[in-house]
XYZ file of C-alpha atoms in Angstrom:
166
model
C 31.601 76.961 -10.740
C 34.451 75.560 -8.635
C 33.629 73.279 -5.727
C 35.553 72.913 -2.486
C 34.885 69.990 -0.235
C 35.852 68.905 3.263
C 34.879 65.869 5.316
C 35.042 64.803 8.952
C 33.809 61.865 10.973
C 33.715 60.567 14.536
C 32.107 57.948 16.764
C 29.640 59.146 19.418
C 28.566 56.985 22.351
C 24.810 57.480 22.063
C 21.944 56.414 19.774
C 21.725 57.768 16.216
C 18.356 59.428 16.903
C 19.891 61.468 19.747
C 22.720 62.638 17.471
C 20.266 63.377 14.647
C 17.962 65.284 17.016
C 20.829 67.416 18.298
C 22.227 68.232 14.855
C 18.867 68.958 13.196
C 17.634 71.357 15.867
C 18.673 74.922 14.861
C 18.386 75.947 18.529
C 21.555 73.903 19.160
C 23.551 76.081 16.746
C 24.847 79.606 17.133
C 26.824 81.370 14.425
C 27.382 78.129 12.523
C 28.868 76.381 15.557
C 27.222 73.863 17.894
C 26.114 75.187 21.261
C 28.104 73.580 24.077
C 26.312 74.924 27.132
C 27.293 72.587 29.978
C 23.701 72.690 31.205
C 22.440 71.145 27.967
C 20.530 67.879 28.267
C 19.531 65.440 25.568
C 16.930 66.746 23.182
C 13.828 64.570 22.997
C 14.301 61.601 20.639
C 12.432 61.963 17.361
C 12.578 65.765 17.090
C 12.506 66.633 13.397
C 13.289 69.771 11.423
C 10.344 72.142 11.233
C 9.162 73.305 7.807
C 11.656 73.136 4.955
C 14.386 75.240 6.552
C 15.252 78.182 8.771
C 16.632 81.702 8.615
C 19.802 82.739 10.455
C 20.231 86.113 12.100
C 22.716 87.324 9.483
C 20.295 86.554 6.653
C 21.437 83.133 5.463
C 18.481 80.978 4.502
C 18.985 77.249 4.977
C 16.796 74.766 3.118
C 16.472 71.125 4.124
C 17.061 69.000 1.023
C 16.715 65.570 2.648
C 15.788 64.406 6.126
C 15.760 60.749 7.109
C 15.652 60.690 10.939
C 18.556 58.808 12.463
C 20.204 58.205 9.072
C 20.801 61.346 6.995
C 20.276 65.113 6.918
C 21.202 67.407 4.021
C 20.922 71.210 4.129
C 21.893 73.971 1.701
C 22.366 77.705 1.959
C 22.634 79.882 -1.139
C 24.435 83.213 -1.220
C 22.357 86.360 -1.551
C 23.494 86.762 -5.162
C 22.787 83.095 -5.937
C 26.382 82.709 -7.137
C 27.538 80.563 -4.231
C 26.165 77.851 -1.999
C 27.077 75.636 0.930
C 25.712 72.094 1.132
C 26.229 70.073 4.308
C 25.434 66.366 4.498
C 25.348 64.455 7.772
C 25.172 60.652 7.640
C 24.584 58.495 10.708
C 24.993 54.764 11.298
C 24.491 53.077 14.655
C 26.026 49.841 15.908
C 25.642 48.679 19.518
C 24.741 52.128 20.856
C 27.676 53.848 19.103
C 26.857 56.235 16.271
C 29.251 56.901 13.423
C 28.762 60.495 12.212
C 30.071 61.568 8.818
C 29.912 65.266 7.829
C 30.574 66.411 4.284
C 30.586 70.127 3.485
C 30.722 71.307 -0.096
C 31.080 74.953 -1.082
C 30.319 76.131 -4.590
C 31.726 79.550 -5.482
C 31.363 81.788 -8.489
C 34.173 81.572 -11.035
C 34.647 85.305 -10.507
C 35.200 84.963 -6.764
C 38.693 85.868 -5.581
C 39.818 82.630 -3.922
C 43.586 82.339 -3.563
C 45.488 79.056 -3.823
C 46.391 79.475 -0.156
C 42.710 79.750 0.781
C 41.890 76.672 -1.301
C 44.644 74.660 0.403
C 43.551 75.877 3.831
C 39.951 74.922 3.159
C 40.932 71.468 1.876
C 42.401 70.512 5.267
C 40.079 72.655 7.353
C 40.477 71.830 11.053
C 37.207 73.655 11.921
C 35.258 70.869 10.165
C 37.005 68.212 12.265
C 36.654 70.325 15.411
C 32.942 70.709 14.744
C 32.179 66.958 14.826
C 34.355 66.586 17.934
C 32.414 69.428 19.596
C 29.137 67.652 18.791
C 30.579 64.407 20.182
C 31.591 66.074 23.471
C 28.266 67.885 23.859
C 26.296 64.668 23.418
C 28.534 62.355 25.431
C 28.892 64.790 28.335
C 25.117 65.213 28.445
C 24.715 61.468 28.925
C 26.729 61.390 32.153
C 24.450 60.475 35.010
C 24.892 62.177 38.359
C 23.453 60.222 41.248
C 21.952 62.223 44.097
C 23.944 62.450 47.339
C 21.353 60.385 49.170
C 22.421 57.179 50.877
C 20.803 54.139 49.346
C 18.813 51.960 51.724
C 20.378 48.680 52.797
C 18.645 45.908 50.967
C 18.959 42.525 52.632
C 20.540 39.878 50.422
C 18.650 36.570 50.486
C 20.654 33.741 52.063
C 20.465 31.780 48.798
C 22.393 34.570 47.011
C 25.095 35.041 49.660
C 28.505 33.670 48.810
C 30.094 31.365 51.309
C 33.808 31.251 51.912
């Protein structure tokens, strides 16, 4: 069976476990796209996939092939006829609070599937794959913005020993 593959990567300014927790929680996905509700807040660190997969509303069954929290997550969905599959691998590496996310999607299709050369070329440079990791990046980084309350802070006296003299 022919394989088609696409890859994307980005840097996200938050810990690898936060990125992993967001990506591995099916509640953060809708129709194969990440949820970007502006009211979203960080999912609790350490949340892991439940069971060995999940079922989507349109019938696709996803199985978790490998789960190493904060490092790697691999999932696969097989077509109803068993003649096609999609495997998605996420890899994470963290350095100084920045997480490098690498997403590899591989689609296996039946030799009898009608896939035109144009479709193959379009899939090979698929912008949706790149847009997806950027969407995840924005969702996570925007959630980490801290809003301070509009309450004046009390004046704290500075000890004389810490005051600078001119």
